[in-house]
PDB file of C-alpha atoms and ligand atoms in Angstrom:
ATOM      1  CA  UNK C 136     -25.386  32.771 -57.519  1.00 73.00           C
ATOM      2  CA  UNK C 137     -22.577  31.090 -59.491  1.00 86.00           C
ATOM      3  CA  UNK C 138     -19.414  33.054 -60.170  1.00 96.00           C
ATOM      4  CA  UNK C 139     -19.217  34.693 -63.593  1.00 98.00           C
ATOM      5  CA  UNK C 140     -16.608  33.137 -65.885  1.00 98.00           C
ATOM      6  CA  UNK C 141     -14.348  35.742 -67.455  1.00 98.00           C
ATOM      7  CA  UNK C 142     -11.244  36.182 -69.595  1.00 99.00           C
ATOM      8  CA  UNK C 143      -9.277  39.335 -68.764  1.00 99.00           C
ATOM      9  CA  UNK C 144      -7.509  40.797 -71.820  1.00 99.00           C
ATOM     10  CA  UNK C 145      -4.978  43.292 -70.578  1.00 98.00           C
ATOM     11  CA  UNK C 146      -1.922  45.535 -71.059  1.00 98.00           C
ATOM     12  CA  UNK C 147      -0.670  46.082 -67.469  1.00 98.00           C
ATOM     13  CA  UNK C 148      -0.477  49.064 -66.630  1.00 95.00           C
ATOM     14  CA  UNK C 149      -0.916  49.953 -62.972  1.00 96.00           C
ATOM     15  CA  UNK C 150      -4.687  50.288 -63.350  1.00 97.00           C
ATOM     16  CA  UNK C 151      -4.906  46.930 -65.154  1.00 98.00           C
ATOM     17  CA  UNK C 152      -3.011  45.444 -62.207  1.00 98.00           C
ATOM     18  CA  UNK C 153      -5.592  46.724 -59.722  1.00 98.00           C
ATOM     19  CA  UNK C 154      -8.392  45.354 -61.930  1.00 98.00           C
ATOM     20  CA  UNK C 155      -6.776  41.900 -62.035  1.00 98.00           C
ATOM     21  CA  UNK C 156      -6.305  41.956 -58.239  1.00 98.00           C
ATOM     22  CA  UNK C 157      -9.956  42.915 -57.734  1.00 98.00           C
ATOM     23  CA  UNK C 158     -11.078  40.000 -59.929  1.00 98.00           C
ATOM     24  CA  UNK C 159      -8.806  37.495 -58.169  1.00 98.00           C
ATOM     25  CA  UNK C 160      -9.980  38.778 -54.766  1.00 98.00           C
ATOM     26  CA  UNK C 161     -13.628  38.086 -55.637  1.00 98.00           C
ATOM     27  CA  UNK C 162     -14.003  34.313 -56.219  1.00 98.00           C
ATOM     28  CA  UNK C 163     -17.634  34.314 -55.116  1.00 98.00           C
ATOM     29  CA  UNK C 164     -18.430  36.668 -58.011  1.00 98.00           C
ATOM     30  CA  UNK C 165     -15.767  35.956 -60.605  1.00 98.00           C
ATOM     31  CA  UNK C 166     -13.974  32.893 -61.983  1.00 98.00           C
ATOM     32  CA  UNK C 167     -10.968  34.007 -64.029  1.00 98.00           C
ATOM     33  CA  UNK C 168     -10.608  31.380 -66.779  1.00 98.00           C
ATOM     34  CA  UNK C 169      -7.407  33.000 -67.996  1.00 98.00           C
ATOM     35  CA  UNK C 170      -5.558  36.234 -68.611  1.00 99.00           C
ATOM     36  CA  UNK C 171      -4.517  37.233 -72.142  1.00 99.00           C
ATOM     37  CA  UNK C 172      -1.832  39.885 -72.539  1.00 98.00           C
ATOM     38  CA  UNK C 173      -1.810  42.354 -75.420  1.00 98.00           C
ATOM     39  CA  UNK C 174       0.638  45.082 -76.484  1.00 98.00           C
ATOM     40  CA  UNK C 175      -0.548  48.489 -75.320  1.00 98.00           C
ATOM     41  CA  UNK C 176       0.730  50.565 -72.421  1.00 98.00           C
ATOM     42  CA  UNK C 177       4.088  48.838 -72.941  1.00 98.00           C
ATOM     43  CA  UNK C 178       5.228  46.192 -75.475  1.00 98.00           C
ATOM     44  CA  UNK C 179       3.973  42.604 -75.183  1.00 98.00           C
ATOM     45  CA  UNK C 180       7.043  41.093 -73.440  1.00 98.00           C
ATOM     46  CA  UNK C 181       6.366  43.525 -70.590  1.00 98.00           C
ATOM     47  CA  UNK C 182       2.574  43.252 -70.485  1.00 98.00           C
ATOM     48  CA  UNK C 183       2.744  39.439 -70.227  1.00 98.00           C
ATOM     49  CA  UNK C 184       5.508  39.704 -67.593  1.00 98.00           C
ATOM     50  CA  UNK C 185       3.467  42.237 -65.636  1.00 98.00           C
ATOM     51  CA  UNK C 186       0.337  40.075 -65.742  1.00 98.00           C
ATOM     52  CA  UNK C 187       2.346  37.205 -64.213  1.00 98.00           C
ATOM     53  CA  UNK C 188       3.753  39.519 -61.530  1.00 98.00           C
ATOM     54  CA  UNK C 189       0.224  40.534 -60.530  1.00 98.00           C
ATOM     55  CA  UNK C 190      -1.003  36.917 -60.381  1.00 98.00           C
ATOM     56  CA  UNK C 191       1.930  36.031 -58.113  1.00 98.00           C
ATOM     57  CA  UNK C 192       1.223  39.074 -55.942  1.00 97.00           C
ATOM     58  CA  UNK C 193      -2.342  37.760 -55.524  1.00 97.00           C
ATOM     59  CA  UNK C 194      -0.972  34.314 -54.615  1.00 97.00           C
ATOM     60  CA  UNK C 195      -2.494  32.868 -57.781  1.00 98.00           C
ATOM     61  CA  UNK C 196       0.340  31.147 -59.643  1.00 97.00           C
ATOM     62  CA  UNK C 197      -2.336  28.773 -60.945  1.00 98.00           C
ATOM     63  CA  UNK C 198      -3.872  31.396 -63.241  1.00 98.00           C
ATOM     64  CA  UNK C 199      -3.005  30.869 -66.910  1.00 98.00           C
ATOM     65  CA  UNK C 200      -1.389  33.936 -68.510  1.00 98.00           C
ATOM     66  CA  UNK C 201      -1.088  33.868 -72.325  1.00 98.00           C
ATOM     67  CA  UNK C 202       0.875  36.198 -74.589  1.00 98.00           C
ATOM     68  CA  UNK C 203      -1.209  37.620 -77.434  1.00 98.00           C
ATOM     69  CA  UNK C 204      -0.756  40.113 -80.246  1.00 98.00           C
ATOM     70  CA  UNK C 205       2.392  42.236 -80.204  1.00 98.00           C
ATOM     71  CA  UNK C 206       1.109  44.909 -82.601  1.00 98.00           C
ATOM     72  CA  UNK C 207      -2.193  46.403 -83.772  1.00 98.00           C
ATOM     73  CA  UNK C 208      -3.959  44.888 -86.793  1.00 98.00           C
ATOM     74  CA  UNK C 209      -2.744  47.478 -89.281  1.00 97.00           C
ATOM     75  CA  UNK C 210      -0.734  50.127 -87.483  1.00 97.00           C
ATOM     76  CA  UNK C 211       2.499  50.646 -85.630  1.00 97.00           C
ATOM     77  CA  UNK C 212       2.210  50.126 -81.870  1.00 96.00           C
ATOM     78  CA  UNK C 213       1.817  53.285 -79.788  1.00 95.00           C
ATOM     79  CA  UNK C 214       2.739  52.830 -76.117  1.00 95.00           C
ATOM     80  CA  UNK C 215       2.234  54.921 -72.954  1.00 90.00           C
ATOM     81  CA  UNK C 216       5.473  54.800 -70.965  1.00 90.00           C
ATOM     82  CA  UNK C 217       4.942  58.511 -70.242  1.00 86.00           C
ATOM     83  CA  UNK C 218       2.018  57.465 -68.034  1.00 84.00           C
ATOM     84  CA  UNK C 219       2.969  54.010 -66.743  1.00 87.00           C
ATOM     85  CA  UNK C 220       6.783  54.238 -66.726  1.00 90.00           C
ATOM     86  CA  UNK C 221       9.323  52.144 -68.632  1.00 93.00           C
ATOM     87  CA  UNK C 222       8.189  48.777 -67.200  1.00 93.00           C
ATOM     88  CA  UNK C 223       4.472  49.555 -67.259  1.00 95.00           C
ATOM     89  CA  UNK C 224       4.298  48.902 -63.500  1.00 95.00           C
ATOM     90  CA  UNK C 225       6.655  51.630 -62.289  1.00 92.00           C
ATOM     91  CA  UNK C 226       6.268  52.787 -58.696  1.00 90.00           C
ATOM     92  CA  UNK C 227       7.394  49.980 -56.353  1.00 91.00           C
ATOM     93  CA  UNK C 228      10.426  47.705 -56.777  1.00 89.00           C
ATOM     94  CA  UNK C 229       9.184  44.399 -58.267  1.00 90.00           C
ATOM     95  CA  UNK C 230      10.890  41.016 -58.539  1.00 90.00           C
ATOM     96  CA  UNK C 231      10.790  39.174 -61.861  1.00 94.00           C
ATOM     97  CA  UNK C 232       7.928  36.631 -61.976  1.00 96.00           C
ATOM     98  CA  UNK C 233       8.781  32.949 -61.485  1.00 96.00           C
ATOM     99  CA  UNK C 234       5.467  31.501 -62.694  1.00 97.00           C
ATOM    100  CA  UNK C 235       5.638  30.379 -66.319  1.00 97.00           C
ATOM    101  CA  UNK C 236       3.785  31.895 -69.247  1.00 98.00           C
ATOM    102  CA  UNK C 237       1.060  29.487 -70.447  1.00 98.00           C
ATOM    103  CA  UNK C 238       1.746  27.550 -73.656  1.00 97.00           C
ATOM    104  CA  UNK C 239      -0.043  28.761 -76.774  1.00 98.00           C
ATOM    105  CA  UNK C 240      -1.227  32.067 -78.179  1.00 98.00           C
ATOM    106  CA  UNK C 241      -3.796  34.187 -76.363  1.00 98.00           C
ATOM    107  CA  UNK C 242      -6.039  34.322 -79.436  1.00 98.00           C
ATOM    108  CA  UNK C 243      -6.200  30.520 -79.596  1.00 98.00           C
ATOM    109  CA  UNK C 244      -7.024  30.430 -75.883  1.00 98.00           C
ATOM    110  CA  UNK C 245      -9.912  32.878 -76.404  1.00 98.00           C
ATOM    111  CA  UNK C 246     -11.281  30.851 -79.344  1.00 98.00           C
ATOM    112  CA  UNK C 247     -10.880  27.458 -77.645  1.00 98.00           C
ATOM    113  CA  UNK C 248     -12.430  28.666 -74.389  1.00 98.00           C
ATOM    114  CA  UNK C 249     -15.473  30.188 -76.078  1.00 98.00           C
ATOM    115  CA  UNK C 250     -15.979  27.018 -78.130  1.00 98.00           C
ATOM    116  CA  UNK C 251     -15.570  24.744 -75.071  1.00 98.00           C
ATOM    117  CA  UNK C 252     -17.665  26.566 -72.482  1.00 98.00           C
ATOM    118  CA  UNK C 253     -21.478  26.539 -72.885  1.00 98.00           C
ATOM    119  CA  UNK C 254     -22.671  29.362 -75.140  1.00 98.00           C
ATOM    120  CA  UNK C 255     -23.485  32.571 -73.291  1.00 98.00           C
ATOM    121  CA  UNK C 256     -21.442  31.739 -70.179  1.00 98.00           C
ATOM    122  CA  UNK C 257     -18.111  33.531 -70.769  1.00 98.00           C
ATOM    123  CA  UNK C 258     -17.611  37.303 -70.408  1.00 99.00           C
ATOM    124  CA  UNK C 259     -14.671  39.013 -72.107  1.00 99.00           C
ATOM    125  CA  UNK C 260     -13.070  41.882 -70.134  1.00 99.00           C
ATOM    126  CA  UNK C 261     -10.719  43.851 -72.420  1.00 99.00           C
ATOM    127  CA  UNK C 262      -8.653  46.431 -70.496  1.00 98.00           C
ATOM    128  CA  UNK C 263      -6.305  47.451 -73.328  1.00 98.00           C
ATOM    129  CA  UNK C 264      -6.288  47.715 -77.125  1.00 98.00           C
ATOM    130  CA  UNK C 265      -8.760  45.283 -78.720  1.00 99.00           C
ATOM    131  CA  UNK C 266      -6.272  43.507 -80.991  1.00 98.00           C
ATOM    132  CA  UNK C 267      -6.563  40.039 -79.385  1.00 99.00           C
ATOM    133  CA  UNK C 268     -10.360  40.135 -79.302  1.00 99.00           C
ATOM    134  CA  UNK C 269     -10.732  41.355 -82.882  1.00 99.00           C
ATOM    135  CA  UNK C 270      -8.210  38.784 -84.153  1.00 98.00           C
ATOM    136  CA  UNK C 271     -10.175  36.003 -82.419  1.00 98.00           C
ATOM    137  CA  UNK C 272     -13.467  37.249 -83.909  1.00 98.00           C
ATOM    138  CA  UNK C 273     -11.963  37.494 -87.409  1.00 98.00           C
ATOM    139  CA  UNK C 274     -10.331  34.055 -87.191  1.00 98.00           C
ATOM    140  CA  UNK C 275     -13.370  32.309 -85.656  1.00 98.00           C
ATOM    141  CA  UNK C 276     -16.600  34.209 -86.399  1.00 98.00           C
ATOM    142  CA  UNK C 277     -18.580  31.357 -84.780  1.00 98.00           C
ATOM    143  CA  UNK C 278     -17.438  32.450 -81.305  1.00 98.00           C
ATOM    144  CA  UNK C 279     -19.060  35.908 -81.450  1.00 98.00           C
ATOM    145  CA  UNK C 280     -22.549  34.513 -80.787  1.00 98.00           C
ATOM    146  CA  UNK C 281     -21.177  32.473 -77.870  1.00 98.00           C
ATOM    147  CA  UNK C 282     -19.925  35.481 -75.899  1.00 98.00           C
ATOM    148  CA  UNK C 283     -22.075  36.264 -72.820  1.00 98.00           C
ATOM    149  CA  UNK C 284     -20.989  39.906 -72.765  1.00 98.00           C
ATOM    150  CA  UNK C 285     -17.984  42.117 -73.467  1.00 99.00           C
ATOM    151  CA  UNK C 286     -17.310  44.634 -70.687  1.00 99.00           C
ATOM    152  CA  UNK C 287     -14.431  46.830 -71.794  1.00 99.00           C
ATOM    153  CA  UNK C 288     -12.556  49.954 -70.759  1.00 98.00           C
ATOM    154  CA  UNK C 289     -12.156  52.306 -73.696  1.00 98.00           C
ATOM    155  CA  UNK C 290     -13.415  55.337 -75.533  1.00 98.00           C
ATOM    156  CA  UNK C 291     -14.683  58.725 -74.482  1.00 98.00           C
ATOM    157  CA  UNK C 292     -17.381  61.176 -75.455  1.00 97.00           C
ATOM    158  CA  UNK C 293     -18.061  64.152 -73.191  1.00 97.00           C
ATOM    159  CA  UNK C 294     -14.631  63.648 -71.610  1.00 94.00           C
ATOM    160  CA  UNK C 295     -12.937  63.711 -75.075  1.00 91.00           C
ATOM    161  CA  UNK C 296      -9.559  62.052 -75.707  1.00 94.00           C
ATOM    162  CA  UNK C 297      -6.537  61.373 -73.508  1.00 95.00           C
ATOM    163  CA  UNK C 298      -3.936  60.367 -76.123  1.00 95.00           C
ATOM    164  CA  UNK C 299      -5.174  62.772 -78.831  1.00 97.00           C
ATOM    165  CA  UNK C 300      -7.768  65.526 -78.545  1.00 97.00           C
ATOM    166  CA  UNK C 301     -10.324  63.074 -79.983  1.00 98.00           C
ATOM    167  CA  UNK C 302      -9.362  59.564 -78.882  1.00 98.00           C
ATOM    168  CA  UNK C 303      -8.874  57.455 -75.745  1.00 98.00           C
ATOM    169  CA  UNK C 304      -5.697  55.330 -75.685  1.00 98.00           C
ATOM    170  CA  UNK C 305      -7.104  51.764 -75.912  1.00 98.00           C
ATOM    171  CA  UNK C 306      -9.223  52.579 -78.941  1.00 98.00           C
ATOM    172  CA  UNK C 307      -6.625  54.839 -80.550  1.00 98.00           C
ATOM    173  CA  UNK C 308      -3.879  52.178 -80.494  1.00 98.00           C
ATOM    174  CA  UNK C 309      -5.951  49.802 -82.631  1.00 98.00           C
ATOM    175  CA  UNK C 310      -9.014  51.529 -84.132  1.00 98.00           C
ATOM    176  CA  UNK C 311      -9.560  48.793 -86.731  1.00 98.00           C
ATOM    177  CA  UNK C 312      -9.746  46.206 -83.947  1.00 99.00           C
ATOM    178  CA  UNK C 313     -12.177  48.390 -82.016  1.00 99.00           C
ATOM    179  CA  UNK C 314     -14.313  48.787 -85.152  1.00 98.00           C
ATOM    180  CA  UNK C 315     -14.550  44.991 -85.505  1.00 98.00           C
ATOM    181  CA  UNK C 316     -15.580  44.573 -81.865  1.00 98.00           C
ATOM    182  CA  UNK C 317     -18.105  47.426 -81.851  1.00 98.00           C
ATOM    183  CA  UNK C 318     -19.706  46.123 -85.076  1.00 98.00           C
ATOM    184  CA  UNK C 319     -19.620  42.457 -83.966  1.00 98.00           C
ATOM    185  CA  UNK C 320     -23.109  42.367 -82.426  1.00 98.00           C
ATOM    186  CA  UNK C 321     -21.772  40.853 -79.186  1.00 98.00           C
ATOM    187  CA  UNK C 322     -23.504  42.359 -76.101  1.00 98.00           C
ATOM    188  CA  UNK C 323     -21.247  45.275 -75.158  1.00 98.00           C
ATOM    189  CA  UNK C 324     -20.767  47.410 -72.022  1.00 99.00           C
ATOM    190  CA  UNK C 325     -18.318  50.297 -72.433  1.00 98.00           C
ATOM    191  CA  UNK C 326     -16.474  52.047 -69.589  1.00 98.00           C
ATOM    192  CA  UNK C 327     -15.244  55.272 -71.254  1.00 98.00           C
ATOM    193  CA  UNK C 328     -13.220  58.114 -69.755  1.00 98.00           C
ATOM    194  CA  UNK C 329     -16.601  59.771 -69.091  1.00 98.00           C
ATOM    195  CA  UNK C 330     -16.999  57.424 -66.115  1.00 98.00           C
ATOM    196  CA  UNK C 331     -13.414  56.486 -65.278  1.00 98.00           C
ATOM    197  CA  UNK C 332     -12.480  60.136 -64.811  1.00 95.00           C
ATOM    198  CA  UNK C 333     -15.010  60.164 -61.957  1.00 96.00           C
ATOM    199  CA  UNK C 334     -13.183  57.278 -60.242  1.00 96.00           C
ATOM    200  CA  UNK C 335     -10.284  59.402 -59.030  1.00 94.00           C
ATOM    201  CA  UNK C 336      -7.697  58.262 -56.517  1.00 92.00           C
ATOM    202  CA  UNK C 337      -7.514  60.772 -53.686  1.00 90.00           C
ATOM    203  CA  UNK C 338      -5.059  60.968 -50.824  1.00 89.00           C
ATOM    204  CA  UNK C 339      -7.539  59.374 -48.393  1.00 91.00           C
ATOM    205  CA  UNK C 340      -8.384  56.587 -50.846  1.00 92.00           C
ATOM    206  CA  UNK C 341      -4.721  55.773 -51.421  1.00 91.00           C
ATOM    207  CA  UNK C 342      -4.060  55.973 -47.676  1.00 92.00           C
ATOM    208  CA  UNK C 343      -6.829  53.390 -47.201  1.00 92.00           C
ATOM    209  CA  UNK C 344      -4.905  50.998 -49.458  1.00 93.00           C
ATOM    210  CA  UNK C 345      -1.674  51.646 -47.546  1.00 93.00           C
ATOM    211  CA  UNK C 346      -3.468  51.249 -44.193  1.00 94.00           C
ATOM    212  CA  UNK C 347      -4.330  47.648 -45.096  1.00 92.00           C
ATOM    213  CA  UNK C 348      -0.811  46.776 -43.941  1.00 93.00           C
ATOM    214  CA  UNK C 349      -0.589  44.059 -46.589  1.00 96.00           C
ATOM    215  CA  UNK C 350       1.839  43.689 -49.473  1.00 95.00           C
ATOM    216  CA  UNK C 351      -1.061  44.078 -51.917  1.00 97.00           C
ATOM    217  CA  UNK C 352      -2.168  47.281 -50.168  1.00 96.00           C
ATOM    218  CA  UNK C 353       1.359  48.640 -50.292  1.00 95.00           C
ATOM    219  CA  UNK C 354       1.754  47.757 -53.992  1.00 96.00           C
ATOM    220  CA  UNK C 355      -1.584  49.291 -54.957  1.00 95.00           C
ATOM    221  CA  UNK C 356      -0.753  52.474 -53.020  1.00 94.00           C
ATOM    222  CA  UNK C 357       2.683  52.684 -54.661  1.00 93.00           C
ATOM    223  CA  UNK C 358       1.230  52.068 -58.122  1.00 93.00           C
ATOM    224  CA  UNK C 359      -1.491  54.684 -57.708  1.00 90.00           C
ATOM    225  CA  UNK C 360       1.014  57.152 -56.241  1.00 87.00           C
ATOM    226  CA  UNK C 361       3.129  56.744 -59.371  1.00 87.00           C
ATOM    227  CA  UNK C 362       0.243  56.566 -61.828  1.00 82.00           C
ATOM    228  CA  UNK C 363      -1.531  59.689 -60.557  1.00 78.00           C
ATOM    229  CA  UNK C 364       1.325  62.167 -61.074  1.00 78.00           C
ATOM    230  CA  UNK C 365       0.682  62.280 -64.835  1.00 75.00           C
ATOM    231  CA  UNK C 366      -3.061  62.923 -64.627  1.00 76.00           C
ATOM    232  CA  UNK C 367      -2.774  65.413 -61.766  1.00 76.00           C
ATOM    233  CA  UNK C 368      -0.272  67.476 -63.765  1.00 76.00           C
ATOM    234  CA  UNK C 369      -2.339  67.248 -66.972  1.00 76.00           C
ATOM    235  CA  UNK C 370      -5.828  67.757 -65.576  1.00 77.00           C
ATOM    236  CA  UNK C 371      -5.007  69.526 -62.315  1.00 78.00           C
ATOM    237  CA  UNK C 372      -7.200  66.911 -60.695  1.00 73.00           C
ATOM    238  CA  UNK C 373      -6.994  65.674 -57.105  1.00 76.00           C
ATOM    239  CA  UNK C 374      -5.970  62.205 -58.233  1.00 84.00           C
ATOM    240  CA  UNK C 375      -5.763  59.790 -61.125  1.00 86.00           C
ATOM    241  CA  UNK C 376      -8.641  57.909 -62.755  1.00 93.00           C
ATOM    242  CA  UNK C 377      -8.589  54.193 -61.889  1.00 96.00           C
ATOM    243  CA  UNK C 378      -9.817  53.214 -65.351  1.00 97.00           C
ATOM    244  CA  UNK C 379      -9.653  49.422 -65.638  1.00 98.00           C
ATOM    245  CA  UNK C 380     -10.963  48.370 -62.194  1.00 98.00           C
ATOM    246  CA  UNK C 381     -14.309  49.944 -63.253  1.00 98.00           C
ATOM    247  CA  UNK C 382     -14.778  46.942 -65.601  1.00 99.00           C
ATOM    248  CA  UNK C 383     -14.418  44.379 -62.815  1.00 98.00           C
ATOM    249  CA  UNK C 384     -16.390  46.440 -60.282  1.00 98.00           C
ATOM    250  CA  UNK C 385     -19.261  46.527 -62.810  1.00 98.00           C
ATOM    251  CA  UNK C 386     -19.355  42.724 -62.847  1.00 98.00           C
ATOM    252  CA  UNK C 387     -19.533  42.621 -59.034  1.00 98.00           C
ATOM    253  CA  UNK C 388     -21.783  45.604 -58.291  1.00 98.00           C
ATOM    254  CA  UNK C 389     -23.398  46.886 -61.541  1.00 98.00           C
ATOM    255  CA  UNK C 390     -25.708  49.158 -59.540  1.00 98.00           C
ATOM    256  CA  UNK C 391     -22.706  51.399 -58.822  1.00 98.00           C
ATOM    257  CA  UNK C 392     -22.780  52.412 -62.500  1.00 98.00           C
ATOM    258  CA  UNK C 393     -25.257  54.115 -64.838  1.00 98.00           C
ATOM    259  CA  UNK C 394     -25.328  54.745 -68.561  1.00 98.00           C
ATOM    260  CA  UNK C 395     -27.369  54.684 -71.742  1.00 98.00           C
ATOM    261  CA  UNK C 396     -27.874  52.115 -74.519  1.00 98.00           C
ATOM    262  CA  UNK C 397     -26.701  53.940 -77.629  1.00 98.00           C
ATOM    263  CA  UNK C 398     -24.790  53.595 -80.858  1.00 98.00           C
ATOM    264  CA  UNK C 399     -21.026  53.994 -80.755  1.00 98.00           C
ATOM    265  CA  UNK C 400     -19.018  53.993 -83.965  1.00 98.00           C
ATOM    266  CA  UNK C 401     -15.234  54.094 -84.338  1.00 98.00           C
ATOM    267  CA  UNK C 402     -13.339  56.560 -86.513  1.00 98.00           C
ATOM    268  CA  UNK C 403     -10.812  54.578 -88.583  1.00 98.00           C
ATOM    269  CA  UNK C 404     -10.177  56.955 -91.519  1.00 98.00           C
ATOM    270  CA  UNK C 405      -9.579  60.582 -90.483  1.00 97.00           C
ATOM    271  CA  UNK C 406      -6.067  61.119 -89.107  1.00 96.00           C
ATOM    272  CA  UNK C 407      -7.442  64.111 -87.167  1.00 97.00           C
ATOM    273  CA  UNK C 408     -10.022  62.090 -85.206  1.00 98.00           C
ATOM    274  CA  UNK C 409      -8.591  58.557 -85.579  1.00 98.00           C
ATOM    275  CA  UNK C 410      -9.834  56.240 -82.816  1.00 98.00           C
ATOM    276  CA  UNK C 411     -12.626  58.532 -81.694  1.00 98.00           C
ATOM    277  CA  UNK C 412     -15.654  56.737 -80.232  1.00 98.00           C
ATOM    278  CA  UNK C 413     -18.472  58.628 -81.932  1.00 98.00           C
ATOM    279  CA  UNK C 414     -21.190  58.143 -79.324  1.00 98.00           C
ATOM    280  CA  UNK C 415     -24.772  58.928 -80.360  1.00 98.00           C
ATOM    281  CA  UNK C 416     -25.620  59.900 -76.762  1.00 97.00           C
ATOM    282  CA  UNK C 417     -28.617  62.048 -77.854  1.00 97.00           C
ATOM    283  CA  UNK C 418     -29.798  59.345 -80.290  1.00 97.00           C
ATOM    284  CA  UNK C 419     -29.903  61.658 -83.284  1.00 98.00           C
ATOM    285  CA  UNK C 420     -29.210  58.830 -85.741  1.00 98.00           C
ATOM    286  CA  UNK C 421     -30.887  55.515 -86.470  1.00 97.00           C
ATOM    287  CA  UNK C 422     -27.610  53.624 -86.138  1.00 98.00           C
ATOM    288  CA  UNK C 423     -27.996  50.359 -84.210  1.00 97.00           C
ATOM    289  CA  UNK C 424     -27.733  50.799 -80.424  1.00 98.00           C
ATOM    290  CA  UNK C 425     -24.762  48.461 -80.021  1.00 98.00           C
ATOM    291  CA  UNK C 426     -23.648  49.148 -76.435  1.00 98.00           C
ATOM    292  CA  UNK C 427     -24.414  50.251 -72.917  1.00 98.00           C
ATOM    293  CA  UNK C 428     -22.211  53.358 -72.663  1.00 98.00           C
ATOM    294  CA  UNK C 429     -21.517  54.098 -68.988  1.00 98.00           C
ATOM    295  CA  UNK C 430     -21.460  57.761 -67.971  1.00 98.00           C
ATOM    296  CA  UNK C 431     -21.472  57.770 -64.165  1.00 98.00           C
ATOM    297  CA  UNK C 432     -20.583  55.793 -61.044  1.00 98.00           C
ATOM    298  CA  UNK C 433     -20.929  56.006 -57.270  1.00 98.00           C
ATOM    299  CA  UNK C 434     -17.243  56.723 -56.588  1.00 97.00           C
ATOM    300  CA  UNK C 435     -17.326  56.169 -52.817  1.00 96.00           C
ATOM    301  CA  UNK C 436     -19.086  52.853 -53.326  1.00 98.00           C
ATOM    302  CA  UNK C 437     -16.494  51.880 -55.940  1.00 98.00           C
ATOM    303  CA  UNK C 438     -13.572  52.608 -53.608  1.00 97.00           C
ATOM    304  CA  UNK C 439     -15.316  50.899 -50.682  1.00 96.00           C
ATOM    305  CA  UNK C 440     -15.663  47.772 -52.820  1.00 97.00           C
ATOM    306  CA  UNK C 441     -12.017  47.989 -53.884  1.00 97.00           C
ATOM    307  CA  UNK C 442     -10.745  48.399 -50.325  1.00 95.00           C
ATOM    308  CA  UNK C 443     -13.000  45.647 -48.994  1.00 96.00           C
ATOM    309  CA  UNK C 444     -11.995  43.097 -51.642  1.00 97.00           C
ATOM    310  CA  UNK C 445      -8.277  43.940 -51.943  1.00 97.00           C
ATOM    311  CA  UNK C 446      -7.886  43.626 -48.169  1.00 96.00           C
ATOM    312  CA  UNK C 447      -8.659  39.918 -48.605  1.00 96.00           C
ATOM    313  CA  UNK C 448      -5.410  39.288 -50.529  1.00 95.00           C
TER     314      UNK C 448
HETATM  315  O1  LIG I 218      -6.991  55.290 -71.521  1.00 85.87           O
HETATM  316  C1  LIG I 218      -6.870  54.483 -70.378  1.00 85.87           C
HETATM  317  C2  LIG I 218      -6.592  53.071 -70.747  1.00 85.87           C
HETATM  318  O2  LIG I 218      -5.359  53.005 -71.462  1.00 85.87           O
HETATM  319  C3  LIG I 218      -6.407  52.150 -69.530  1.00 85.87           C
HETATM  320  O3  LIG I 218      -6.812  50.858 -69.859  1.00 85.87           O
HETATM  321  C4  LIG I 218      -4.932  52.173 -69.315  1.00 85.87           C
HETATM  322  O4  LIG I 218      -4.447  50.998 -68.676  1.00 85.87           O
HETATM  323  C5  LIG I 218      -4.431  52.204 -70.724  1.00 85.87           C
HETATM  324  O5  LIG I 218      -4.445  50.867 -71.228  1.00 85.87           O
HETATM  325 CA1  LIG I 219      -5.224  48.986 -69.643  1.00 85.87          CA
END
């Protein structure tokens, strides 16, 4: 089977970093055409820097990293240093990247790639706010029909919000962008908190990363150690949800995941519920079923895949 061509759109973020490593560790399944950074967990100068750090960690200085949008379409940027630390990759000591940022804007890269590659052969993997993707769709509507699939991390329904009582962070930061993507008609798979909160790091799972005895294993263990303190305090859980790697794991082993094809609409008006993904899980409306909304995963299988692939780097 040929490797799936993807663009990773990201706001690293420790969990984004693990997702990028998983993709780069799986060349038989995934060909990363490029990485596009967006403002989210931390401002854009840090998310693009962090994406380059992760590529160098994976020994992949050849990967093109582009800087994208530095603010949401219509709102002030909200960041998440309280979760990810000041740099976005807090935890281990990290050297500044030496690989260069790719020339050109991330949005232009997304448009040009989708126009160049055969229609239906490029998957978009957004792991942060959807500003870059929505800007590309608005600027070049012809590319929407050329997208093979969008597999994104964002939203929540039964799990409710993590940045407000109603909204998950990626959607909340740029609800107008999310509304454009969810209405676009592109084939959409959504990894909400409903599933990512079942992908919890536990002591034994983090120890398995550390036991790899590699620099990647050490980094991933240090990142998850740092990243989990916030969720454990807030939810009293045994570990932290590894949100973004669920997107990449789905591309490699979709059978680990299950969900329902339903309508999901985005709240863009009410300040009280801004950014909420209103998921018609029980199909009580006749709104178009615009996405596969994932609700569950085989967590042990997910972590076995992670450990197996990351140990290659
Ligand atoms: O709500 C979790 C999401 O927000 C993850 O993608 C995390 O990296 C942050 O971007
Ligand atoms: Ca992210």
